[in-house]
C-alpha cells in the first residue's frame, strides 16, 4: 500500500511520482496508468476535469480522445494550446466503466494531490469542467445548469464553472453553451490579473 505523506510532496514532479505509486483509494485497483495531469506549471489558468477515461488510463495524459480534441479546439479559439495551460482531474485514476467517482474517492484524492497542485501552480483562474470539480468549490445545492459561465471568488481564488467537454460533445445546446462560456476565459483572466 502506498499512501504519500504531505511532507514528501514538495513539487509538481514529486506529486506526479506519488500519484503513479498511489494506492490510497479503491480506484488504484482498476487503473492501468494514473494520470497526474500535465501542461504549463506556471499557467495562470488551471483546468480541473473529473477523472481519466479509457484513453487517459492507457496513456497517462488527461483529456485525450474526443473530449480532449474538443478541449483543444476551444483552447485554440482563445489563442491557447494545451502546453500553455495545466490540465488535471479531481481523481487521478480511472473509475471502473467510467462511473462517477465516489465522494470518499474524491475526498481522498483531492486532499492528497489536487490542493497541493493548486498550491504549487498558484493559478489566477481555476476552470472547473463538469459538476464533480465544480462541487469542490461550490455548495452542493448549486447546479451547474444554473451557475455555468459565472466566475466566483472561492477560497481566495477565482473559479469559473463550465460544462464538461465530454458531456457537451454530442449535445447541441450544451456544446454551444460551453463554447460560449469558454470564450469568457481571457476576459475573466484579464479582470483577475488587474485586481490586486
Ligand atoms: Fe490515489 Fe487518487 Fe488514484 Fe485514488 S484516485 S489511488 S487517491 S491517485
PDB file of C-alpha atoms and ligand atoms in Angstrom:
ATOM      1  CA  UNK A   1       0.000   0.000   0.000  1.00  0.00           C
ATOM      2  CA  UNK A   2       1.427   3.390  -0.962  1.00  0.00           C
ATOM      3  CA  UNK A   3      -0.068   6.484   0.591  1.00  0.00           C
ATOM      4  CA  UNK A   4       2.147   9.564   0.261  1.00  0.00           C
ATOM      5  CA  UNK A   5       2.672  11.851   3.190  1.00  0.00           C
ATOM      6  CA  UNK A   6       2.233  15.585   2.542  1.00  0.00           C
ATOM      7  CA  UNK A   7       5.840  16.261   3.549  1.00  0.00           C
ATOM      8  CA  UNK A   8       7.083  14.283   0.529  1.00  0.00           C
ATOM      9  CA  UNK A   9       5.018  16.294  -1.950  1.00  0.00           C
ATOM     10  CA  UNK A  10       7.426  19.147  -2.394  1.00  0.00           C
ATOM     11  CA  UNK A  11       6.967  19.847  -6.125  1.00  0.00           C
ATOM     12  CA  UNK A  12       4.661  19.055  -9.043  1.00  0.00           C
ATOM     13  CA  UNK A  13       7.133  16.383 -10.137  1.00  0.00           C
ATOM     14  CA  UNK A  14       7.019  14.775  -6.686  1.00  0.00           C
ATOM     15  CA  UNK A  15       3.221  14.855  -6.810  1.00  0.00           C
ATOM     16  CA  UNK A  16       3.206  13.161 -10.224  1.00  0.00           C
ATOM     17  CA  UNK A  17       5.543  10.438  -8.983  1.00  0.00           C
ATOM     18  CA  UNK A  18       3.411   9.898  -5.879  1.00  0.00           C
ATOM     19  CA  UNK A  19       0.226   9.712  -7.976  1.00  0.00           C
ATOM     20  CA  UNK A  20       1.744   6.926 -10.067  1.00  0.00           C
ATOM     21  CA  UNK A  21       2.517   4.915  -6.908  1.00  0.00           C
ATOM     22  CA  UNK A  22      -0.632   5.802  -5.002  1.00  0.00           C
ATOM     23  CA  UNK A  23      -2.983   3.114  -3.710  1.00  0.00           C
ATOM     24  CA  UNK A  24      -4.847   5.309  -1.254  1.00  0.00           C
ATOM     25  CA  UNK A  25      -8.337   4.636  -2.632  1.00  0.00           C
ATOM     26  CA  UNK A  26     -10.111   1.757  -4.395  1.00  0.00           C
ATOM     27  CA  UNK A  27      -9.591   3.315  -7.849  1.00  0.00           C
ATOM     28  CA  UNK A  28      -5.956   2.169  -7.774  1.00  0.00           C
ATOM     29  CA  UNK A  29      -7.085  -1.435  -8.274  1.00  0.00           C
ATOM     30  CA  UNK A  30      -8.629  -0.847 -11.698  1.00  0.00           C
ATOM     31  CA  UNK A  31      -6.210   1.558 -13.333  1.00  0.00           C
ATOM     32  CA  UNK A  32      -3.632   0.850 -15.988  1.00  0.00           C
ATOM     33  CA  UNK A  33      -1.889   4.199 -15.578  1.00  0.00           C
ATOM     34  CA  UNK A  34      -2.566   7.001 -13.151  1.00  0.00           C
ATOM     35  CA  UNK A  35      -2.999  10.456 -14.684  1.00  0.00           C
ATOM     36  CA  UNK A  36      -1.469  13.226 -12.540  1.00  0.00           C
ATOM     37  CA  UNK A  37      -2.157  15.998 -15.055  1.00  0.00           C
ATOM     38  CA  UNK A  38       0.210  17.964 -17.246  1.00  0.00           C
ATOM     39  CA  UNK A  39       0.891  21.220 -19.023  1.00  0.00           C
ATOM     40  CA  UNK A  40       2.495  24.515 -18.125  1.00  0.00           C
ATOM     41  CA  UNK A  41       3.310  24.541 -14.381  1.00  0.00           C
ATOM     42  CA  UNK A  42       3.336  28.346 -14.481  1.00  0.00           C
ATOM     43  CA  UNK A  43      -0.001  28.714 -16.226  1.00  0.00           C
ATOM     44  CA  UNK A  44      -2.345  31.349 -14.842  1.00  0.00           C
ATOM     45  CA  UNK A  45      -5.224  29.020 -15.742  1.00  0.00           C
ATOM     46  CA  UNK A  46      -5.768  25.566 -14.276  1.00  0.00           C
ATOM     47  CA  UNK A  47      -8.412  23.267 -15.765  1.00  0.00           C
ATOM     48  CA  UNK A  48      -9.847  20.614 -13.464  1.00  0.00           C
ATOM     49  CA  UNK A  49     -11.881  17.817 -15.027  1.00  0.00           C
ATOM     50  CA  UNK A  50     -13.494  14.787 -13.447  1.00  0.00           C
ATOM     51  CA  UNK A  51     -11.305  11.697 -13.906  1.00  0.00           C
ATOM     52  CA  UNK A  52      -9.417   9.733 -16.531  1.00  0.00           C
ATOM     53  CA  UNK A  53     -11.348   7.770 -19.153  1.00  0.00           C
ATOM     54  CA  UNK A  54     -10.125   4.802 -21.147  1.00  0.00           C
ATOM     55  CA  UNK A  55      -7.674   6.656 -23.411  1.00  0.00           C
ATOM     56  CA  UNK A  56      -6.294   8.651 -20.497  1.00  0.00           C
ATOM     57  CA  UNK A  57      -5.876   5.445 -18.495  1.00  0.00           C
ATOM     58  CA  UNK A  58      -3.921   3.941 -21.393  1.00  0.00           C
ATOM     59  CA  UNK A  59      -1.675   6.949 -21.989  1.00  0.00           C
ATOM     60  CA  UNK A  60      -1.276   8.634 -18.589  1.00  0.00           C
ATOM     61  CA  UNK A  61      -2.322  12.018 -20.010  1.00  0.00           C
ATOM     62  CA  UNK A  62      -5.523  13.968 -19.316  1.00  0.00           C
ATOM     63  CA  UNK A  63      -8.165  14.774 -21.933  1.00  0.00           C
ATOM     64  CA  UNK A  64      -7.043  12.506 -24.772  1.00  0.00           C
ATOM     65  CA  UNK A  65      -9.649  11.400 -27.298  1.00  0.00           C
ATOM     66  CA  UNK A  66     -12.800  13.132 -28.460  1.00  0.00           C
ATOM     67  CA  UNK A  67     -13.358  15.303 -25.376  1.00  0.00           C
ATOM     68  CA  UNK A  68      -9.684  16.268 -25.395  1.00  0.00           C
ATOM     69  CA  UNK A  69      -9.876  17.223 -29.066  1.00  0.00           C
ATOM     70  CA  UNK A  70     -12.889  19.396 -28.288  1.00  0.00           C
ATOM     71  CA  UNK A  71     -10.975  20.999 -25.405  1.00  0.00           C
ATOM     72  CA  UNK A  72      -8.056  21.677 -27.768  1.00  0.00           C
ATOM     73  CA  UNK A  73     -10.413  23.310 -30.283  1.00  0.00           C
ATOM     74  CA  UNK A  74     -11.830  25.598 -27.607  1.00  0.00           C
ATOM     75  CA  UNK A  75      -8.335  26.453 -26.388  1.00  0.00           C
ATOM     76  CA  UNK A  76      -7.334  27.280 -29.945  1.00  0.00           C
ATOM     77  CA  UNK A  77     -10.344  29.611 -30.248  1.00  0.00           C
ATOM     78  CA  UNK A  78      -8.920  31.695 -27.379  1.00  0.00           C
ATOM     79  CA  UNK A  79      -5.377  31.590 -28.756  1.00  0.00           C
ATOM     80  CA  UNK A  80      -4.063  28.922 -26.401  1.00  0.00           C
ATOM     81  CA  UNK A  81      -2.664  25.412 -26.739  1.00  0.00           C
ATOM     82  CA  UNK A  82      -2.524  22.575 -24.246  1.00  0.00           C
ATOM     83  CA  UNK A  83       1.094  23.415 -23.439  1.00  0.00           C
ATOM     84  CA  UNK A  84       0.061  26.935 -22.369  1.00  0.00           C
ATOM     85  CA  UNK A  85      -2.241  25.691 -19.604  1.00  0.00           C
ATOM     86  CA  UNK A  86      -2.259  22.999 -16.924  1.00  0.00           C
ATOM     87  CA  UNK A  87      -4.921  20.311 -17.059  1.00  0.00           C
ATOM     88  CA  UNK A  88      -5.710  17.791 -14.346  1.00  0.00           C
ATOM     89  CA  UNK A  89      -8.639  15.932 -12.816  1.00  0.00           C
ATOM     90  CA  UNK A  90     -10.396  15.570  -9.487  1.00  0.00           C
ATOM     91  CA  UNK A  91      -9.384  11.895  -9.274  1.00  0.00           C
ATOM     92  CA  UNK A  92      -6.214  10.692 -10.918  1.00  0.00           C
ATOM     93  CA  UNK A  93      -7.244   7.083 -11.604  1.00  0.00           C
ATOM     94  CA  UNK A  94      -9.974   5.859 -13.940  1.00  0.00           C
ATOM     95  CA  UNK A  95     -13.221   4.862 -12.242  1.00  0.00           C
ATOM     96  CA  UNK A  96     -14.408   1.439 -13.483  1.00  0.00           C
ATOM     97  CA  UNK A  97     -16.654   1.656 -16.557  1.00  0.00           C
ATOM     98  CA  UNK A  98     -16.288   5.445 -16.372  1.00  0.00           C
ATOM     99  CA  UNK A  99     -18.687   5.618 -13.427  1.00  0.00           C
ATOM    100  CA  UNK A 100     -18.824   8.780 -11.325  1.00  0.00           C
ATOM    101  CA  UNK A 101     -16.108   8.974  -8.693  1.00  0.00           C
ATOM    102  CA  UNK A 102     -17.443   8.290  -5.188  1.00  0.00           C
ATOM    103  CA  UNK A 103     -17.349  11.117  -2.632  1.00  0.00           C
ATOM    104  CA  UNK A 104     -14.756   9.338  -0.491  1.00  0.00           C
ATOM    105  CA  UNK A 105     -12.532   8.758  -3.564  1.00  0.00           C
ATOM    106  CA  UNK A 106     -12.795  12.441  -4.441  1.00  0.00           C
ATOM    107  CA  UNK A 107     -12.057  13.439  -0.884  1.00  0.00           C
ATOM    108  CA  UNK A 108      -9.029  11.161  -0.593  1.00  0.00           C
ATOM    109  CA  UNK A 109      -7.515  12.134  -3.942  1.00  0.00           C
ATOM    110  CA  UNK A 110      -8.052  15.873  -3.700  1.00  0.00           C
ATOM    111  CA  UNK A 111      -6.768  16.013  -0.142  1.00  0.00           C
ATOM    112  CA  UNK A 112      -3.616  14.212  -1.214  1.00  0.00           C
ATOM    113  CA  UNK A 113      -2.962  15.814  -4.567  1.00  0.00           C
ATOM    114  CA  UNK A 114      -5.238  18.444  -6.102  1.00  0.00           C
ATOM    115  CA  UNK A 115      -4.999  21.033  -3.350  1.00  0.00           C
ATOM    116  CA  UNK A 116      -1.208  20.613  -3.402  1.00  0.00           C
ATOM    117  CA  UNK A 117      -1.146  21.030  -7.183  1.00  0.00           C
ATOM    118  CA  UNK A 118      -3.147  24.229  -6.835  1.00  0.00           C
ATOM    119  CA  UNK A 119      -0.699  25.437  -4.192  1.00  0.00           C
ATOM    120  CA  UNK A 120       2.306  24.884  -6.491  1.00  0.00           C
ATOM    121  CA  UNK A 121       0.737  26.144  -9.727  1.00  0.00           C
ATOM    122  CA  UNK A 122      -0.921  29.086  -7.939  1.00  0.00           C
ATOM    123  CA  UNK A 123      -3.283  29.753 -10.850  1.00  0.00           C
ATOM    124  CA  UNK A 124      -5.057  33.067 -11.167  1.00  0.00           C
ATOM    125  CA  UNK A 125      -8.107  31.277 -12.505  1.00  0.00           C
ATOM    126  CA  UNK A 126      -9.399  27.751 -11.911  1.00  0.00           C
ATOM    127  CA  UNK A 127     -11.751  26.471 -14.613  1.00  0.00           C
ATOM    128  CA  UNK A 128     -13.817  23.532 -13.439  1.00  0.00           C
ATOM    129  CA  UNK A 129     -15.034  21.132 -16.128  1.00  0.00           C
ATOM    130  CA  UNK A 130     -18.150  19.297 -15.039  1.00  0.00           C
ATOM    131  CA  UNK A 131     -20.113  19.023 -11.837  1.00  0.00           C
ATOM    132  CA  UNK A 132     -17.622  16.964  -9.827  1.00  0.00           C
ATOM    133  CA  UNK A 133     -14.869  19.542  -9.963  1.00  0.00           C
ATOM    134  CA  UNK A 134     -17.452  22.316  -9.557  1.00  0.00           C
ATOM    135  CA  UNK A 135     -18.572  20.548  -6.382  1.00  0.00           C
ATOM    136  CA  UNK A 136     -15.132  21.081  -4.843  1.00  0.00           C
ATOM    137  CA  UNK A 137     -15.663  24.829  -4.838  1.00  0.00           C
ATOM    138  CA  UNK A 138     -19.412  25.408  -4.646  1.00  0.00           C
ATOM    139  CA  UNK A 139     -22.065  24.266  -2.171  1.00  0.00           C
ATOM    140  CA  UNK A 140     -23.953  21.069  -3.086  1.00  0.00           C
ATOM    141  CA  UNK A 141     -27.198  22.911  -3.732  1.00  0.00           C
ATOM    142  CA  UNK A 142     -25.575  24.763  -6.666  1.00  0.00           C
ATOM    143  CA  UNK A 143     -26.443  23.280 -10.047  1.00  0.00           C
ATOM    144  CA  UNK A 144     -24.068  23.535 -12.982  1.00  0.00           C
ATOM    145  CA  UNK A 145     -27.020  24.357 -15.244  1.00  0.00           C
ATOM    146  CA  UNK A 146     -27.567  27.499 -13.136  1.00  0.00           C
ATOM    147  CA  UNK A 147     -24.034  28.762 -12.490  1.00  0.00           C
ATOM    148  CA  UNK A 148     -22.031  27.709 -15.577  1.00  0.00           C
ATOM    149  CA  UNK A 149     -20.022  30.548 -17.063  1.00  0.00           C
ATOM    150  CA  UNK A 150     -20.272  32.712 -13.918  1.00  0.00           C
ATOM    151  CA  UNK A 151     -16.911  33.307 -12.239  1.00  0.00           C
ATOM    152  CA  UNK A 152     -16.844  33.478  -8.461  1.00  0.00           C
ATOM    153  CA  UNK A 153     -14.127  34.019  -5.889  1.00  0.00           C
ATOM    154  CA  UNK A 154     -13.839  30.892  -3.742  1.00  0.00           C
ATOM    155  CA  UNK A 155     -11.140  30.052  -1.181  1.00  0.00           C
ATOM    156  CA  UNK A 156      -9.203  33.107  -2.318  1.00  0.00           C
ATOM    157  CA  UNK A 157      -9.176  32.105  -5.990  1.00  0.00           C
ATOM    158  CA  UNK A 158     -11.438  32.886  -8.910  1.00  0.00           C
ATOM    159  CA  UNK A 159     -13.270  29.802 -10.157  1.00  0.00           C
ATOM    160  CA  UNK A 160     -15.142  29.609 -13.466  1.00  0.00           C
ATOM    161  CA  UNK A 161     -17.505  26.603 -13.625  1.00  0.00           C
ATOM    162  CA  UNK A 162     -18.021  25.146 -17.114  1.00  0.00           C
ATOM    163  CA  UNK A 163     -19.750  22.076 -18.504  1.00  0.00           C
ATOM    164  CA  UNK A 164     -17.534  19.045 -19.072  1.00  0.00           C
ATOM    165  CA  UNK A 165     -16.442  18.759 -22.740  1.00  0.00           C
ATOM    166  CA  UNK A 166     -17.415  15.058 -22.793  1.00  0.00           C
ATOM    167  CA  UNK A 167     -20.949  15.866 -21.638  1.00  0.00           C
ATOM    168  CA  UNK A 168     -21.288  18.722 -24.113  1.00  0.00           C
ATOM    169  CA  UNK A 169     -19.640  16.990 -27.069  1.00  0.00           C
ATOM    170  CA  UNK A 170     -22.769  15.459 -28.604  1.00  0.00           C
ATOM    171  CA  UNK A 171     -25.406  17.696 -27.024  1.00  0.00           C
ATOM    172  CA  UNK A 172     -26.003  20.588 -29.418  1.00  0.00           C
ATOM    173  CA  UNK A 173     -27.329  23.095 -26.883  1.00  0.00           C
ATOM    174  CA  UNK A 174     -24.808  22.281 -24.174  1.00  0.00           C
ATOM    175  CA  UNK A 175     -21.998  22.315 -26.730  1.00  0.00           C
ATOM    176  CA  UNK A 176     -22.861  25.842 -27.866  1.00  0.00           C
ATOM    177  CA  UNK A 177     -23.182  26.963 -24.243  1.00  0.00           C
ATOM    178  CA  UNK A 178     -19.761  25.535 -23.390  1.00  0.00           C
ATOM    179  CA  UNK A 179     -18.149  27.183 -26.427  1.00  0.00           C
ATOM    180  CA  UNK A 180     -19.760  30.487 -25.441  1.00  0.00           C
ATOM    181  CA  UNK A 181     -18.687  30.184 -21.782  1.00  0.00           C
ATOM    182  CA  UNK A 182     -15.183  29.073 -22.727  1.00  0.00           C
ATOM    183  CA  UNK A 183     -14.622  32.268 -24.706  1.00  0.00           C
ATOM    184  CA  UNK A 184     -15.086  34.226 -21.472  1.00  0.00           C
ATOM    185  CA  UNK A 185     -11.802  32.844 -20.098  1.00  0.00           C
ATOM    186  CA  UNK A 186      -9.467  35.584 -21.478  1.00  0.00           C
ATOM    187  CA  UNK A 187     -11.701  38.383 -20.195  1.00  0.00           C
ATOM    188  CA  UNK A 188     -12.176  36.776 -16.770  1.00  0.00           C
ATOM    189  CA  UNK A 189      -8.428  36.199 -16.542  1.00  0.00           C
ATOM    190  CA  UNK A 190      -7.670  39.784 -17.534  1.00  0.00           C
ATOM    191  CA  UNK A 191     -10.024  41.088 -14.843  1.00  0.00           C
ATOM    192  CA  UNK A 192      -8.481  38.785 -12.220  1.00  0.00           C
ATOM    193  CA  UNK A 193      -4.966  39.871 -13.164  1.00  0.00           C
ATOM    194  CA  UNK A 194      -5.957  43.536 -12.919  1.00  0.00           C
ATOM    195  CA  UNK A 195      -7.456  43.031  -9.450  1.00  0.00           C
ATOM    196  CA  UNK A 196      -4.909  43.479  -6.685  1.00  0.00           C
TER     197      UNK A 196
HETATM  198 FE1  LIG B   1      -4.566   7.571  -5.229  1.00  0.00          FE
HETATM  199 FE2  LIG B   1      -6.145   9.372  -6.349  1.00  0.00          FE
HETATM  200 FE3  LIG B   1      -5.616   7.113  -7.644  1.00  0.00          FE
HETATM  201 FE4  LIG B   1      -7.180   7.069  -5.513  1.00  0.00          FE
HETATM  202  S1  LIG B   1      -7.620   8.106  -7.474  1.00  0.00           S
HETATM  203  S2  LIG B   1      -5.493   5.656  -5.942  1.00  0.00           S
HETATM  204  S3  LIG B   1      -6.241   8.657  -4.217  1.00  0.00           S
HETATM  205  S4  LIG B   1      -4.137   8.720  -7.110  1.00  0.00           S
END
